[in-house]
Coordinates of N, CA and C in Angstrom, one line a residue:
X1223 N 3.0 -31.2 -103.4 CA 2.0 -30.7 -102.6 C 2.1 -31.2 -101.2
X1224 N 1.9 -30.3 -100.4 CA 1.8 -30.7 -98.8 C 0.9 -32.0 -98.4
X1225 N 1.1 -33.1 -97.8 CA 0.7 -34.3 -97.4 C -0.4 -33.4 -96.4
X1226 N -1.6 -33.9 -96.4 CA -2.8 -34.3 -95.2 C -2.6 -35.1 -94.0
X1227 N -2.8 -34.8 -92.8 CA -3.0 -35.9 -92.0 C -4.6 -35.7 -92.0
X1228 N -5.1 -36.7 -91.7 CA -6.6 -37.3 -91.9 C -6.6 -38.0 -90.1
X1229 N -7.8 -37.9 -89.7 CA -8.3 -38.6 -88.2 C -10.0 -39.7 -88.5
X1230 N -9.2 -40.6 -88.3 CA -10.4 -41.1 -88.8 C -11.2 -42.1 -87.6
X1231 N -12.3 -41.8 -87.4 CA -12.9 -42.2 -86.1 C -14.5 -42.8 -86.1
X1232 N -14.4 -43.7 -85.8 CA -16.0 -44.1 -85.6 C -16.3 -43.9 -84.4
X1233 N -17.4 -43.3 -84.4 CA -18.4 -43.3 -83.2 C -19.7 -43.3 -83.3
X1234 N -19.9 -42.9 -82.0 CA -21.9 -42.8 -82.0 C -22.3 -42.1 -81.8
X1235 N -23.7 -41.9 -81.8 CA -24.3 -40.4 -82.0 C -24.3 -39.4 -80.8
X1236 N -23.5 -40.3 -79.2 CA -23.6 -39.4 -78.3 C -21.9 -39.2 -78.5
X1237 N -20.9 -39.5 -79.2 CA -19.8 -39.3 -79.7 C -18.8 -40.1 -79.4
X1238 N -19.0 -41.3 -78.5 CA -18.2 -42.5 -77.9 C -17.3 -43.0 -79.4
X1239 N -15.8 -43.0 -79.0 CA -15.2 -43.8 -80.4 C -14.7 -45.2 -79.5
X1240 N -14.7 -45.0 -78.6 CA -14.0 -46.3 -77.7 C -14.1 -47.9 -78.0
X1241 N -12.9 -48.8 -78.0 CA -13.1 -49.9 -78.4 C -14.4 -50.3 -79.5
X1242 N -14.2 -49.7 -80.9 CA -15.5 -50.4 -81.6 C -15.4 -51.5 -82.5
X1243 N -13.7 -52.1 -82.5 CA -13.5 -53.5 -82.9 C -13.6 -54.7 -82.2
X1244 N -14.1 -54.8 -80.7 CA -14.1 -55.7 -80.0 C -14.0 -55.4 -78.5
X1245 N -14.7 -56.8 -78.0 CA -14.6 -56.8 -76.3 C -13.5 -56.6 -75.6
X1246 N -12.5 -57.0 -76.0 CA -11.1 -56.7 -75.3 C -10.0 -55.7 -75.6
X1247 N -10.7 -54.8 -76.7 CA -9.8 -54.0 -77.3 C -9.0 -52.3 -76.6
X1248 N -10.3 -51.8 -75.7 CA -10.0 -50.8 -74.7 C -11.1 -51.4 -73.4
X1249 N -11.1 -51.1 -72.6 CA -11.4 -52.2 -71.4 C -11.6 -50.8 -70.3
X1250 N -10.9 -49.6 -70.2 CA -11.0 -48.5 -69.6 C -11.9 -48.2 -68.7
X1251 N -12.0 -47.5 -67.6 CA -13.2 -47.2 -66.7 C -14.3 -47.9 -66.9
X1252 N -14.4 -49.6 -67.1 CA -15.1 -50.7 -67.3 C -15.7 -50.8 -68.3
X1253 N -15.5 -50.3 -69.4 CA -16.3 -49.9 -70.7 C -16.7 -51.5 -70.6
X1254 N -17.7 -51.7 -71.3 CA -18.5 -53.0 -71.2 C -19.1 -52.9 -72.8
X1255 N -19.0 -52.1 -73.7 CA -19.5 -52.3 -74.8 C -18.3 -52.7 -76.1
X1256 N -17.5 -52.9 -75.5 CA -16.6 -53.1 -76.9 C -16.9 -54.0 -78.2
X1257 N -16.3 -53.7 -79.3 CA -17.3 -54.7 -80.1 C -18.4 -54.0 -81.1
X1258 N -19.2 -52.3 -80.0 CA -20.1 -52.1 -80.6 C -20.6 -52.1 -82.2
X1259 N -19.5 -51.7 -82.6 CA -19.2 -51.3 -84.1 C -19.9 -52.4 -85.2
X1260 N -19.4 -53.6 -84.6 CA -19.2 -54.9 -85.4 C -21.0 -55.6 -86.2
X1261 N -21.9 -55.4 -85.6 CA -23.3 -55.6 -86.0 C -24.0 -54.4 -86.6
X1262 N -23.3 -53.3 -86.6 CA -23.5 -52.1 -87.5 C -23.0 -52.1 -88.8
X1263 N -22.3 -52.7 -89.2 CA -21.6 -52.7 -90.3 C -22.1 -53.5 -91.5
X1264 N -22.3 -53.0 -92.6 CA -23.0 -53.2 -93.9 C -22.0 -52.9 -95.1
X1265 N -22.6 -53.3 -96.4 CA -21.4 -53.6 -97.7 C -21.1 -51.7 -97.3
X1266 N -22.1 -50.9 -97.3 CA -21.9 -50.1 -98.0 C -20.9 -49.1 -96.9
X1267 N -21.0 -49.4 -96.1 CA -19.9 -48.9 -94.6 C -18.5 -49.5 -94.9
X1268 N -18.5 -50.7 -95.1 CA -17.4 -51.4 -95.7 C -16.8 -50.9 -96.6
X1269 N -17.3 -50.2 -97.7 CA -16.7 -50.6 -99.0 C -16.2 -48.5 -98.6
X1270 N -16.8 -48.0 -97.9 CA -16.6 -46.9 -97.4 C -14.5 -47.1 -96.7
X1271 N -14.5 -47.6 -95.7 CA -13.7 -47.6 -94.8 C -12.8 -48.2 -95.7
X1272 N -12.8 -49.5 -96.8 CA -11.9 -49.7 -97.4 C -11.2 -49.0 -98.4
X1273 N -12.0 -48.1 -99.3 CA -11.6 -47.1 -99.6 C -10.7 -45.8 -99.5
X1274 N -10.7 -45.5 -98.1 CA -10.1 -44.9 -97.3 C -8.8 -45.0 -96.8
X1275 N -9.1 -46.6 -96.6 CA -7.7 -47.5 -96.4 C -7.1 -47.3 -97.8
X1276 N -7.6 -47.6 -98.7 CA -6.5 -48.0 -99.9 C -6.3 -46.3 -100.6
X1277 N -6.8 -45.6 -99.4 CA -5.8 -44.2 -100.5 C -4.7 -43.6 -99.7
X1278 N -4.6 -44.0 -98.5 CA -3.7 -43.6 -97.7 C -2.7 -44.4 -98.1
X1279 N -1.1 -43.4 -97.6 CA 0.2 -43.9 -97.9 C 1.1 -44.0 -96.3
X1280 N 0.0 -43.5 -95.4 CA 1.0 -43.4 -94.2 C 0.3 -43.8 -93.2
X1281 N 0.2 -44.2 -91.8 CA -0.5 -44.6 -90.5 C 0.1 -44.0 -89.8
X1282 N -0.7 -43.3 -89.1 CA 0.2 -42.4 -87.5 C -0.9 -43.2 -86.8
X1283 N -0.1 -43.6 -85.8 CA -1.1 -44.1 -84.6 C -0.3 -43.4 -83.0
X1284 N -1.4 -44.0 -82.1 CA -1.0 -43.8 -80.5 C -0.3 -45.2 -80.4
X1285 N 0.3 -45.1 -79.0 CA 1.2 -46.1 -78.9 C -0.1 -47.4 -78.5
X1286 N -1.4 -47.5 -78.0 CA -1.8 -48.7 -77.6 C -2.7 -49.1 -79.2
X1287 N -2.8 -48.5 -80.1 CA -3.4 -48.8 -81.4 C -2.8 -49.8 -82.0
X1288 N -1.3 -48.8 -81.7 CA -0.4 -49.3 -82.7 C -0.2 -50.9 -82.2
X1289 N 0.1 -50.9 -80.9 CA -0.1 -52.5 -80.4 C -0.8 -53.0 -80.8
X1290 N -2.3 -52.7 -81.0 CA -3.1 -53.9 -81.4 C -3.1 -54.3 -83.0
X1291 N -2.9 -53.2 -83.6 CA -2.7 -53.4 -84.9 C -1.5 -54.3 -85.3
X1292 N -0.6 -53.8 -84.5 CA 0.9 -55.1 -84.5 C 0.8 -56.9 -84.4
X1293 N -0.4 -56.5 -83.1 CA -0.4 -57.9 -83.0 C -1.5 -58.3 -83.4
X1294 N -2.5 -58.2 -84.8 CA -3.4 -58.7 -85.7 C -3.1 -58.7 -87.1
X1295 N -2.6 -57.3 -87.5 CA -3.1 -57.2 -89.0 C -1.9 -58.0 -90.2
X1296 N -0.3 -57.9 -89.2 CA 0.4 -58.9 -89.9 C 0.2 -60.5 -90.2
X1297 N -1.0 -61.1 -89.2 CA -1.2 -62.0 -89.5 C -2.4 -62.2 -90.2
X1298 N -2.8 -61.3 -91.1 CA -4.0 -61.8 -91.4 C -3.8 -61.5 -93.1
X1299 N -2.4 -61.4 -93.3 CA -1.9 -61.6 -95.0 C -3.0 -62.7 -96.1
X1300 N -3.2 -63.3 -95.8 CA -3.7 -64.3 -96.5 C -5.4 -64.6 -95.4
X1301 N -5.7 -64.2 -95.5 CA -6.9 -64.0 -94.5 C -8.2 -63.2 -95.2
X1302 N -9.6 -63.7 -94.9 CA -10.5 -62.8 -95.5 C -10.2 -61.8 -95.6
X1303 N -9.3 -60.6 -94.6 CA -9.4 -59.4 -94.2 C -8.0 -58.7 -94.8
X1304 N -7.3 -60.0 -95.7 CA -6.2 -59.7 -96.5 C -6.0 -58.5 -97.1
X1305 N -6.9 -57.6 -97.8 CA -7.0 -56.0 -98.8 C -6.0 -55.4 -97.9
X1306 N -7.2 -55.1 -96.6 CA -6.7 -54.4 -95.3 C -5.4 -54.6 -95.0
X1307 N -5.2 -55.6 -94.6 CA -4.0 -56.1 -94.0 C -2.4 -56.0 -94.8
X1308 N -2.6 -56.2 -95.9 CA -1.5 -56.4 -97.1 C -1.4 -54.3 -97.5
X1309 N -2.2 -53.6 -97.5 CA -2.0 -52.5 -97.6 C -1.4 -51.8 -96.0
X1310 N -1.8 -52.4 -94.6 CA -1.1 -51.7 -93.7 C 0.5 -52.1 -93.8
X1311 N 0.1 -53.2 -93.7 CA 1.8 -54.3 -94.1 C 2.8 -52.8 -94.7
X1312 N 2.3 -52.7 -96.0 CA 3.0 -52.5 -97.0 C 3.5 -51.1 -96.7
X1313 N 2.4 -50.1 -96.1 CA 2.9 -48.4 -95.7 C 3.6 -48.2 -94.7
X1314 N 4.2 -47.3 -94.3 CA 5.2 -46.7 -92.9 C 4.2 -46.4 -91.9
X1315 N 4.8 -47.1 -91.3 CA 3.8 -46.8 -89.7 C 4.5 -46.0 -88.5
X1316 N 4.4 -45.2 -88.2 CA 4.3 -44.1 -87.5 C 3.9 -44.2 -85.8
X1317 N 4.6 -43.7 -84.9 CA 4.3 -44.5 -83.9 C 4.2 -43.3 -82.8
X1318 N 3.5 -42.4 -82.1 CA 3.7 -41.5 -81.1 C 3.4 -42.2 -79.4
X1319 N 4.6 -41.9 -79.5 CA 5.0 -42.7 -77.8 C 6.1 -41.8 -77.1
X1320 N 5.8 -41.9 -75.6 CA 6.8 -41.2 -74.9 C 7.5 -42.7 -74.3
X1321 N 7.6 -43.8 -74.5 CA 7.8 -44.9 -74.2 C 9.1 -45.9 -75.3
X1322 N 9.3 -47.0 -75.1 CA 10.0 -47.7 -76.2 C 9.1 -48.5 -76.6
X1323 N 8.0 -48.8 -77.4 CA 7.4 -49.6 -78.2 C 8.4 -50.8 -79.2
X1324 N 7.7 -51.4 -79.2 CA 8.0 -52.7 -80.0 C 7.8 -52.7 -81.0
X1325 N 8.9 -51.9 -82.3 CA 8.5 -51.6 -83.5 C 8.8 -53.0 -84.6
X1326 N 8.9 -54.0 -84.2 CA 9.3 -54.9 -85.2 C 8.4 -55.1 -86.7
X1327 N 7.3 -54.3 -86.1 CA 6.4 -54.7 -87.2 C 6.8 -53.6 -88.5
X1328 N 7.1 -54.2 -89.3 CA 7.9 -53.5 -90.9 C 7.5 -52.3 -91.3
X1329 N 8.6 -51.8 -91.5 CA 8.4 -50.2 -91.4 C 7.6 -49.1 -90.5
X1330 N 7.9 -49.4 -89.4 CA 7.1 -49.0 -88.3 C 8.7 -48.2 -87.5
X1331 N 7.9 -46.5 -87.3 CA 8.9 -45.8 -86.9 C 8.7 -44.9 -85.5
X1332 N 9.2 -44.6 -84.7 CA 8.9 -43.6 -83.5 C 9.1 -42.0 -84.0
X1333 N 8.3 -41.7 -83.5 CA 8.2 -40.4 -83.6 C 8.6 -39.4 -82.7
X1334 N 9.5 -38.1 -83.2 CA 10.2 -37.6 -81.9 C 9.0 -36.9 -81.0
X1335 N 9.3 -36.0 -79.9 CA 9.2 -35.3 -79.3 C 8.6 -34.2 -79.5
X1336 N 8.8 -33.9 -80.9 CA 8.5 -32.0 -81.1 C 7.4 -33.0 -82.1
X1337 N 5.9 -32.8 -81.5 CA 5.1 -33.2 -82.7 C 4.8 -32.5 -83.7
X1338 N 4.8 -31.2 -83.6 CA 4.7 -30.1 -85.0 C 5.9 -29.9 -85.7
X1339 N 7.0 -30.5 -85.3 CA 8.1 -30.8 -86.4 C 8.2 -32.4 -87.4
X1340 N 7.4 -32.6 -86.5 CA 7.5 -34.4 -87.2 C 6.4 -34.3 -87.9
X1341 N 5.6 -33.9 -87.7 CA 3.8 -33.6 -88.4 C 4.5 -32.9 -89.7
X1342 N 5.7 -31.9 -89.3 CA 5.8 -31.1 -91.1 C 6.7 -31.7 -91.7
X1343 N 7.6 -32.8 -91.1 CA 8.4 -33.7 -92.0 C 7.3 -34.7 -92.8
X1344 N 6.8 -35.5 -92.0 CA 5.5 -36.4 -92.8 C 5.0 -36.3 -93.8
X1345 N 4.3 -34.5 -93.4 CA 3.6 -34.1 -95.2 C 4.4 -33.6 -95.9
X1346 N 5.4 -33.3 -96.1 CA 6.4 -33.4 -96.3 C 7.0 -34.7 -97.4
X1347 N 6.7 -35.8 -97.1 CA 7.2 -37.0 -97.0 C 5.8 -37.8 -97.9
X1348 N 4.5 -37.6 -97.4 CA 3.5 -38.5 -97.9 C 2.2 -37.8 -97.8
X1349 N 1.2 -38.0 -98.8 CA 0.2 -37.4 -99.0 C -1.0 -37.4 -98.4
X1350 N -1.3 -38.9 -97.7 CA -2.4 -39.0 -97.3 C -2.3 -39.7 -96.1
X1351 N -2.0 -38.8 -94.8 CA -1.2 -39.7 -93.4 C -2.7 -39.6 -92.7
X1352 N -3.2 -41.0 -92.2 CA -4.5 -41.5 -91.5 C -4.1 -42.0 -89.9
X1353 N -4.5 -41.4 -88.6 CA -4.6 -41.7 -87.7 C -5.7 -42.5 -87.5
X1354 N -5.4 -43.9 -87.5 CA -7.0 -44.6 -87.0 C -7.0 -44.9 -85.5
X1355 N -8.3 -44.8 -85.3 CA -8.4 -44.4 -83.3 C -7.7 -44.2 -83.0
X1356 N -6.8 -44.0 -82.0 CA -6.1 -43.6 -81.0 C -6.5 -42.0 -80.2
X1357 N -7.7 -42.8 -79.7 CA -8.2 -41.4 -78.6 C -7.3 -40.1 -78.4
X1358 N -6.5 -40.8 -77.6 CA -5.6 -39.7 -76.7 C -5.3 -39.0 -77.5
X1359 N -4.3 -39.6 -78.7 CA -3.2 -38.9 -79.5 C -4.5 -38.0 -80.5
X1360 N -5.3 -38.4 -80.9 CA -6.5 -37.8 -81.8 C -6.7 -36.4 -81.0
X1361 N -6.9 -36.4 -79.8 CA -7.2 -35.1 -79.2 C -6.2 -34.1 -78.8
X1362 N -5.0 -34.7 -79.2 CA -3.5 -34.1 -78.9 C -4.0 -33.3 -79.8
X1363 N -4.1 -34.1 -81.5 CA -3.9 -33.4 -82.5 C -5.1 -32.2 -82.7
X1364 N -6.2 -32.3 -82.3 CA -7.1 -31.2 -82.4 C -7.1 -30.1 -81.4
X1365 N -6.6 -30.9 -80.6 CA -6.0 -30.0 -79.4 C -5.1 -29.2 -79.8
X1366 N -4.2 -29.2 -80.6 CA -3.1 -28.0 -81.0 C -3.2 -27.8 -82.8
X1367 N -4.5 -28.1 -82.9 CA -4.6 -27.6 -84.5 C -3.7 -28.4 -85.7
X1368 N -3.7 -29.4 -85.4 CA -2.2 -30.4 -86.3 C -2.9 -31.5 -87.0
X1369 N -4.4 -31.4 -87.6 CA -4.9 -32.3 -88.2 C -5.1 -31.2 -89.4
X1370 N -5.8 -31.8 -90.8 CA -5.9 -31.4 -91.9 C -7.7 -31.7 -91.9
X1371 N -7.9 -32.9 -91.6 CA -9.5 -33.5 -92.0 C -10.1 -34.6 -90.7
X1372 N -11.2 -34.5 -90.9 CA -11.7 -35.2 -89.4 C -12.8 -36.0 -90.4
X1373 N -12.2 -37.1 -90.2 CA -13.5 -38.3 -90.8 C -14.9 -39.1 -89.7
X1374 N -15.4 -38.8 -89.8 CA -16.4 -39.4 -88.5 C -17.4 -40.4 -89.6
X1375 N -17.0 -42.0 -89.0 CA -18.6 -42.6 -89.6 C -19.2 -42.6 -88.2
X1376 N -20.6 -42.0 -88.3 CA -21.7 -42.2 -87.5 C -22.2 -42.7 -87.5
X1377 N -22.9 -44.2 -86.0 CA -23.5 -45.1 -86.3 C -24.8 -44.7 -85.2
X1378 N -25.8 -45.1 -85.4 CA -26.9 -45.1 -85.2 C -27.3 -45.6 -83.7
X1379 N -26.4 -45.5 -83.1 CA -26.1 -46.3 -81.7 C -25.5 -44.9 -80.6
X1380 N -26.8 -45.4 -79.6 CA -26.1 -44.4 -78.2 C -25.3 -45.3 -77.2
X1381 N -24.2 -45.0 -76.2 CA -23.7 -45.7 -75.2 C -23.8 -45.2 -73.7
X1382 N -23.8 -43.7 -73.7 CA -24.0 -43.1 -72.8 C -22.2 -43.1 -72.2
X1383 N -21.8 -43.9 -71.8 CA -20.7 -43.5 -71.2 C -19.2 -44.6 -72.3
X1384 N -18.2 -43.9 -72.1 CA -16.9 -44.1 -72.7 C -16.2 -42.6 -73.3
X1385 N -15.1 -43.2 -73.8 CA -13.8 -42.4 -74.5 C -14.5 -41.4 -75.5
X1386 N -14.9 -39.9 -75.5 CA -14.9 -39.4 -77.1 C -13.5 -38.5 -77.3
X1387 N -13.9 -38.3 -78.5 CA -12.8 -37.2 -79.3 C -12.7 -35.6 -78.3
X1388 N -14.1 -35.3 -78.2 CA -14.3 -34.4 -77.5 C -15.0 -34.3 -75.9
X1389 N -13.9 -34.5 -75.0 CA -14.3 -34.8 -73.7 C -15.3 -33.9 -73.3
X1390 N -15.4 -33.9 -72.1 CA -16.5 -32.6 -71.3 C -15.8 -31.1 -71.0
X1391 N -14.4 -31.6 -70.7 CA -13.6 -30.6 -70.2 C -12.8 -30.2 -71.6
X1392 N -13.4 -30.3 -72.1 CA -12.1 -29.2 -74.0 C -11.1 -29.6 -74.2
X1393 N -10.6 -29.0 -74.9 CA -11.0 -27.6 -75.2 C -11.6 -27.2 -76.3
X1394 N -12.4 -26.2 -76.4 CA -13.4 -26.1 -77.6 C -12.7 -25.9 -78.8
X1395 N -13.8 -26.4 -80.1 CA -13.1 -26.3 -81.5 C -13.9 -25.6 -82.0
X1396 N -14.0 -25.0 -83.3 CA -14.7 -24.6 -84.4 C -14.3 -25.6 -85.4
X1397 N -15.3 -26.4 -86.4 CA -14.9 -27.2 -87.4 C -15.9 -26.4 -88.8
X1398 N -15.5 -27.2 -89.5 CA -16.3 -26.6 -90.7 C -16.6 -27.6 -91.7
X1399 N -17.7 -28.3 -91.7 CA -18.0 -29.2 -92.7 C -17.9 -29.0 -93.9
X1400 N -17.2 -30.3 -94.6 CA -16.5 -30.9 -96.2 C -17.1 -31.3 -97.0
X1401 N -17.8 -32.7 -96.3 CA -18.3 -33.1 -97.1 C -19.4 -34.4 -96.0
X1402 N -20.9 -34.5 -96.8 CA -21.4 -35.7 -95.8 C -22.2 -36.7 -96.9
X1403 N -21.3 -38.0 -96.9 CA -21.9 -39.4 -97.7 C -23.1 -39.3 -97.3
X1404 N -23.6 -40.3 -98.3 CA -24.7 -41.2 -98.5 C -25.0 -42.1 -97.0
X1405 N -26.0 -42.1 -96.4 CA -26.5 -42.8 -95.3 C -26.4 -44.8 -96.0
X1406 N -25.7 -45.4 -95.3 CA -25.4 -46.4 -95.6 C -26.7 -47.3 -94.7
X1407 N -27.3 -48.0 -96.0 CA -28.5 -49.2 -95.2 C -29.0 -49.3 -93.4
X1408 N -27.6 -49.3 -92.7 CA -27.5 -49.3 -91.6 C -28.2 -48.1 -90.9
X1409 N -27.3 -46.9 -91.6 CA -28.0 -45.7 -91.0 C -26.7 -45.1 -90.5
X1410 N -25.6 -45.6 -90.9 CA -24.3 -45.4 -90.6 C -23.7 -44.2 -91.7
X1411 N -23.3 -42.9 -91.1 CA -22.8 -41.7 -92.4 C -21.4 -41.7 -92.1
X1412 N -21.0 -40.9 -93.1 CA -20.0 -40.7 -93.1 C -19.6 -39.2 -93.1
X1413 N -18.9 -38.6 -92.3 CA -18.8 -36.9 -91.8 C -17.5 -36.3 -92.1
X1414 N -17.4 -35.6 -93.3 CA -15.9 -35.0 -93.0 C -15.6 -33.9 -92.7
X1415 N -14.6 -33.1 -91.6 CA -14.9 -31.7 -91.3 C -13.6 -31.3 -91.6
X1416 N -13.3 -29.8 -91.0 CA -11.8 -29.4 -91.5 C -11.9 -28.6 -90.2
X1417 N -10.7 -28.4 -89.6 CA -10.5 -26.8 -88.5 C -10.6 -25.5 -89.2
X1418 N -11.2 -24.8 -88.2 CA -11.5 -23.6 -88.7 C -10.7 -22.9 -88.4
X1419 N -9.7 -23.3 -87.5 CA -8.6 -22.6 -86.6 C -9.1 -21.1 -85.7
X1420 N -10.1 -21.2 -85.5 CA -10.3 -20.5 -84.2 C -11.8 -21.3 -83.3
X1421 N -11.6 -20.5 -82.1 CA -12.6 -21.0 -80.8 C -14.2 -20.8 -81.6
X1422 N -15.0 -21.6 -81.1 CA -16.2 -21.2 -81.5 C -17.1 -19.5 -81.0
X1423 N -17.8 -19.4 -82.0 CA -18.0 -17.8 -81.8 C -19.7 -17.8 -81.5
X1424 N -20.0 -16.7 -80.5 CA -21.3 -17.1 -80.2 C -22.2 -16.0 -80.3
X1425 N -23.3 -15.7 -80.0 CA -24.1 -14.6 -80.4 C -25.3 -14.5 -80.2
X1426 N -26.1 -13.7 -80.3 CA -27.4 -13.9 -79.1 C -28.6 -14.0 -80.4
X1427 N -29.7 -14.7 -80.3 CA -30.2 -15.1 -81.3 C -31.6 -14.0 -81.6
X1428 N -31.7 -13.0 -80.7 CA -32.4 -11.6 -80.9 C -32.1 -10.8 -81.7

């Protein structure tokens, strides 16, 4: 069977995904909220995202993700946060860069140039390929139709300004909802959609 690529993105309800692991993580047009994510988070959000993590066999990331992931998750083997960590360890990491990145981190690969040829090698290759954040590259992919599933947990939090999936300037999508979890203690859901593969259609309500 054809491998999935999966986009998996936390945001908030005005659609910001930017920096939600920490203050130093994207810094961008002064973002001042980073971190947001971290006091939102509950067993039942958790046990969600870990889940998720342990069914995937592949990570595509953007090249500044993949940096941060490089330089945390290998050290955190033996660490509270060990599940996570010992399962990225262990899958092929995937790297989209027009640059030379620092692939030392184990089994970590660059990805060519033609991304809809590398996208059908992958599934190809593995069944459950997860892009976690990486803005840019996230909107590459929706941008040319090259995702399979759009995972959104929504957290109960507005920012007003930062990075979303879907800028101001587009380009527009049509999506089609999957499936939508259980509202977690917090107030945090979880959203999964699919492309519909055409522009949105519109109609006069008389």
């Amino acid at each position: 069977m054809t491998g999935r690529v999966h986009i998996d993105l936390f945001t908030t309800l005005d659609g910001v995904s930017q920096a939600p692991g920490g203050p130093d993580e994207d810094t961008d047009g002064g973002f001042r909220f980073g971190g947001w994510q971290a006091p939102l988070i509950d067993e039942a959000d958790g046990a969600q995202i870990i889940a998720g993590i342990q069914a995937m066999d592949a990570l595509l990331l953007g090249r500044r993700t993949y940096d941060i992931f490089a330089g945390y998750w290998p050290h955190q083997l033996d660490g509270p946060e060990s599940e996570i960590a010992r399962k990225f360890d262990a899958i092929p990491k995937y790297v989209a860069s027009r640059g030379a990145p620092d692939l030392s981190w184990r089994d970590s690969h660059l990805l060519g140039r033609d991304l809809a040829v590398e996208l059908a090698v992958l599934r190809e290759r593995h069944e459950d390929i997860h892009v976690i954040g990486s803005i840019d590259f996230a909107r590459t992919l929706v941008a040319g139709d090259l995702f399979d599933q759009l995972n959104l947990w929504v957290y109960p939090i507005v920012l007003g300004a930062g990075k979303r999936l879907f800028p101001p300037e587009g380009p527009p999508a049509s999506l089609e909802l999957i499936a939508a979890g259980t509202p977690s203690p917090a107030g945090t859901i979880l959203l999964r959609y699919g492309p519909k593969g055409s522009t949105p259609d519109t109609g006069d309500m008389t």
